[in-house]
Amino acid sequence: MHPLRKRRLILIIIMIIGVATATGFALVAFNQNLMFYFSPSDVQAGKAPVNRLFRMGGIVVDGSVKRSDTSTEVWFDITDNEKAVTVKYDGILPDLFREGQGIISKGKLNNKGEFVAEEVLAKHDENYMPPEVAASMKKKLPEDIKE
Amino acid sequence: MIMRFIYQLGSPPYFYALSGRLLPWLSGICLILFATGLYGGLVLAPADYQQGDSFRIIYIHVPAAWMSMFVYMVMAFSGAMALIWRIKIAEIILINSAHIGAVFTFLALVTGSIWGKPMWGTWWVWDARLTSELLLLFLYLGVLALYSAIDDKRKAARAVAILALVGVVNIPIIHYSVEWWSTLHQGPTITKFDKPSIDTRMLIPLLLMAVAHKFLYAIVVLLRARNDLLWRERRSQWVATLFKDGS
């Protein structure tokens, strides 16, 4: 390779490495802020902020969904399979909301230890399959499909 | 051998002739891929167990998102070629890819948003995947803005090439964002080493659509590049001979 071209190539490589290193340091430094949600264990351990909005993510516990007869209020527990926190929400739940589904809610803790959500989002997992496959998997591996 | 081919490709008349011969083939294959991919995805593939028919937006959203990153890598690679070898064709591919990449990125963001509203319950969240993809759109727009701000197009291409190369750092961030951080966006369905977590009847149309989008990009970038090339070389001998007999 021509020496001039070689020098340009080396300059480009150094530039990319430099930018990548700088970005890497910045991302590591802001790692906590880039996390979208806290887990119920974090919340129980007191890692989540007090008196400030934050997000909590986990799986809706089977059989924990209770609806009010007179309003759109709903209560349910979410868990990360270690700890569970009760969520109170007043509003329309997304299509994918169901027991055993991963969800992310935004809100605050009240003094009863309940998480009062302003927003409930359903997290979709990476699995795509037709209903009959899902049904036969549920029979064979009930633990897997819950995750 | 490969170097000789690259040098030959760098010659404007050769590039113009070769791309002219390639285009009908590319268009034919692209059409077949889109037809089979769309039929497979919209008609043959079964509905999803949770999302029903809404999951079918995957056949636009995922290929568009893949293309947004693929086109960026082509753009950055052409940028490196333009900086090191000062090849005019590389400069043309670089800038004409930016428009197409911006469109694919926009498409990925919009289709994701349309799917997100019913499924997640929101049009938009500032999680790592969505934010880094939005940053990619701004990088494309930045490349286009910088290019049109400089009058000397050869100098402009070199300035843009540096911007494109700096932005490469965003590509692994987009790709790994769902693994490094907790995000609302789901993790990868199709990975190199694991069995994909999607039914085969759903997967095959998705792969067909992904390849179809690659061909679509090739066609559009060649058409744009040929146009751009003719305009830049309008005073040169080979363009004059090409259009002498009024064809």
Coordinates of C-alpha atoms in Angstrom, one line a residue, chain A residues 8-67:
Chain A
R8 CA -4.7 7.7 6.3
L9 CA -5.9 4.2 7.1
I10 CA -4.0 4.2 10.4
L11 CA -5.5 7.6 11.3
I12 CA -9.0 6.4 10.6
I13 CA -8.4 3.3 12.8
I14 CA -7.0 5.4 15.6
M15 CA -10.0 7.8 15.3
I16 CA -12.5 4.9 15.6
I17 CA -10.7 3.4 18.6
G18 CA -10.6 6.7 20.3
V19 CA -14.2 7.5 19.8
A20 CA -15.2 4.0 20.9
T21 CA -13.1 4.2 24.1
A22 CA -14.6 7.6 25.0
T23 CA -18.1 6.3 24.4
G24 CA -17.4 3.1 26.3
F25 CA -16.3 5.1 29.4
A26 CA -19.3 7.4 29.2
L27 CA -21.7 4.5 29.0
V28 CA -20.1 2.7 31.9
A29 CA -20.3 5.9 34.0
F30 CA -24.0 6.4 33.2
N31 CA -24.9 2.7 33.4
Q32 CA -27.4 3.1 36.3
N33 CA -29.3 5.9 34.4
L34 CA -29.6 3.7 31.3
M35 CA -31.4 1.0 33.2
F36 CA -35.0 1.3 32.2
Y37 CA -36.5 -0.2 35.4
F38 CA -35.9 -1.6 38.9
S39 CA -36.8 -5.2 39.9
P40 CA -39.2 -5.9 42.8
S41 CA -36.1 -7.2 44.8
D42 CA -34.4 -3.8 44.3
V43 CA -37.6 -2.1 45.5
Q44 CA -37.9 -4.3 48.6
A45 CA -34.2 -3.7 49.3
G46 CA -34.8 0.0 49.2
K47 CA -32.7 0.7 46.2
A48 CA -35.5 2.5 44.4
P49 CA -35.9 6.3 44.9
V50 CA -38.4 7.5 47.5
N51 CA -41.0 10.2 46.7
R52 CA -40.0 10.2 43.1
L53 CA -41.4 8.5 40.0
F54 CA -39.5 5.3 38.9
R55 CA -40.2 2.2 36.9
M56 CA -40.5 -1.3 38.2
G57 CA -40.5 -4.4 35.9
G58 CA -41.4 -8.0 36.6
I59 CA -43.8 -10.8 36.0
V60 CA -47.5 -10.6 37.0
V61 CA -48.1 -13.3 39.7
D62 CA -50.7 -15.9 38.7
G63 CA -54.0 -15.4 40.4
S64 CA -53.0 -12.0 41.9
V65 CA -55.1 -9.7 39.6
K66 CA -58.1 -8.2 41.4
R67 CA -60.4 -5.7 39.8

